[in-house]
Amino acid sequence: MTVLERLLFDYSREGRTAYSLPGLDVPELPVENLLPGARLRSDNTLPELSEIDIVRHYHRLSILNHHVDKGFYPLGSCTMKYNPKVNEDLCRLPGLLALHPLQPAETIQGALRLMYELAEYLKEISGLDAVSLQPAAGAHGELTGVMMIRKYFEKKGENRTRVLVPDSAHGTNPATVTLSGFQPVPLASNEKGQIDPAALEKALDDSFACFMITNPNTLGIFEKDIRAISEIAHRKGVLLYMDGANLNAYMGYVRPGDIGFDCIHFNLHKTFSTPHGGGGPGSGPVGVKKLLEPFLPVPIVTKWSSGQVAECRPPDSLDHSTTGPLDHYSLDYNRPDSIGKVLAFFGNFSVMVRAYVYIRMLGAQGLKDVSECAVLNANYAKAALAGTYGLKYTDHCMHEVVLDGTPFKEYGVRTLDIAKRLLDNGVHAPTVYFPLIVPEALMIEPTETESREALDDFIAIMKRIAQEAKENPQLLHDAPLRTPVRRLDEAKASRELDVAYRNTKTQE
Ligand SMILES: *Cc1c(COP(=O)(O)O)cnc(C)c1O
């Protein structure tokens, strides 16, 4: 086994430190006296390192990995846009960073205001009536949404057991349906990669609770018949859920609430710029129409003005008499129909701060510009590469385009080989073999933060690889040649999960 970078434990040397403090000028106390009741574990062996050991370790790791600060990252459906560094500064403001989730509400008014206002912005952007910021990621938002829909029908006394999911939906959608205790039923999309209202009319009956759509769908195509779709679903008493992870395609242009959706989730870490991938923190707020509002997770941040009688004032709320005419924020737990909690405390607060900063910084016009440029960039790549690569669905795309590697099969080259060769060129691979309805799918999402020059470079690389596929297929089978590790077993890590720490030095 080649070890590219050892663990910090392996660099540890007894007594080495990354800090220096002046000597004690007061009598030393036993630890128990310093921290009454606290348990400081001395048996917890942590690496002992100098500052330079640590800096070099993380710097080397950052070079081994591909990331959006290093190069183009057109990983379809993941919206790997550049994340402005100002977000990072502001979410680390000491007043925000040092908050404790158990602090009384009167001591965290600013944080509550930020959450309240972020929810208001998301309501405005989505055209929905209420928002919960609690879910920790997109898939978690889906689960929260579908659980609310479940409770809604339970309350109505309707026994609906199924959820219809088009074959162009994101994979998390049917997974969510199953996890929430519903049965997912697939709906085939038509030759344009869209939902056919006539097919929907036939498929839906009153055994369905919900029709769950990704819009634009995973082909990057907007559902043009969405109004008809909404009419059919609602006529049959079926609620309409939108996977809103692709909101980058039309912020400020289309509001899901206006086109019939009852419930959507947002991916703050995608659309509203938090570094993600590699399991970093996410946030997947859900937005709902009035009919689902009672079921939102607790707590909800509420705002009330001085003199106004808060309906469900928590015990730690501010005393009106002393605070003047300011707005106050509190946490409303008194919601009898709530599905309960879906995460500890309030959600991933620091991701909310980043999203808040991003929205405030761009403003309404800025968000529209984001979507416009995202769509323009995807269509630019589509137009430039359509002659070289296959294109099964030719309609105007939104923020991403799905190309097809089928034309290279006759040379023995598959999409996976093309993706691996891209790595040799310093580009992250697109999403491959997804959506399933394009056999050799290459799903490309450039995002709005890439320049014309970056796109032209990418297009040139894609064309060169297409040429290589025809002239030297073996090169593509061998790729990647220039990365720190060569071709990996795609499934081994998840099939033989092994995350235990071992001293890599003794293993060579
Ligand atoms: C990313 C994504 C999800 C899942 O979101 P996570 O935050 O990764 O859980 C769901 N649907 C679509 C369309 C996505 O792109």
Coordinates of C-alpha atoms and ligand atoms in Angstrom, one line a residue, residues 77 137-139 142 170 172 214 243 245-246 267 269-270, ligand 1:
S77 CA -26.8 18.1 -9.6
A137 CA -29.4 18.4 4.2
G138 CA -31.5 18.0 1.1
A139 CA -32.4 14.4 1.6
E142 CA -37.3 15.5 1.7
H170 CA -33.1 12.4 -8.0
T172 CA -32.9 10.4 -2.9
T214 CA -37.4 17.3 -9.2
D243 CA -37.1 18.6 -4.8
A245 CA -32.0 21.2 -5.0
N246 CA -32.0 22.6 -8.6
N267 CA -30.3 22.9 -0.4
H269 CA -25.2 24.4 0.8
K270 CA -25.7 24.2 -3.0
Ligands
LIG1 C1 -28.1 17.0 -3.9 C2 -29.5 16.7 -4.2 C3 -30.3 16.0 -3.3 C4 -29.8 15.6 -1.9 O1 -29.3 16.7 -1.2 P1 -28.2 16.4 0.0 O2 -28.0 17.7 0.6 O3 -27.1 15.8 -0.7 O4 -28.9 15.4 0.9 C5 -31.6 15.8 -3.6 N1 -32.1 16.1 -4.9 C6 -31.3 16.7 -5.8 C7 -31.9 17.0 -7.2 C8 -30.0 17.0 -5.5 O5 -29.2 17.5 -6.5

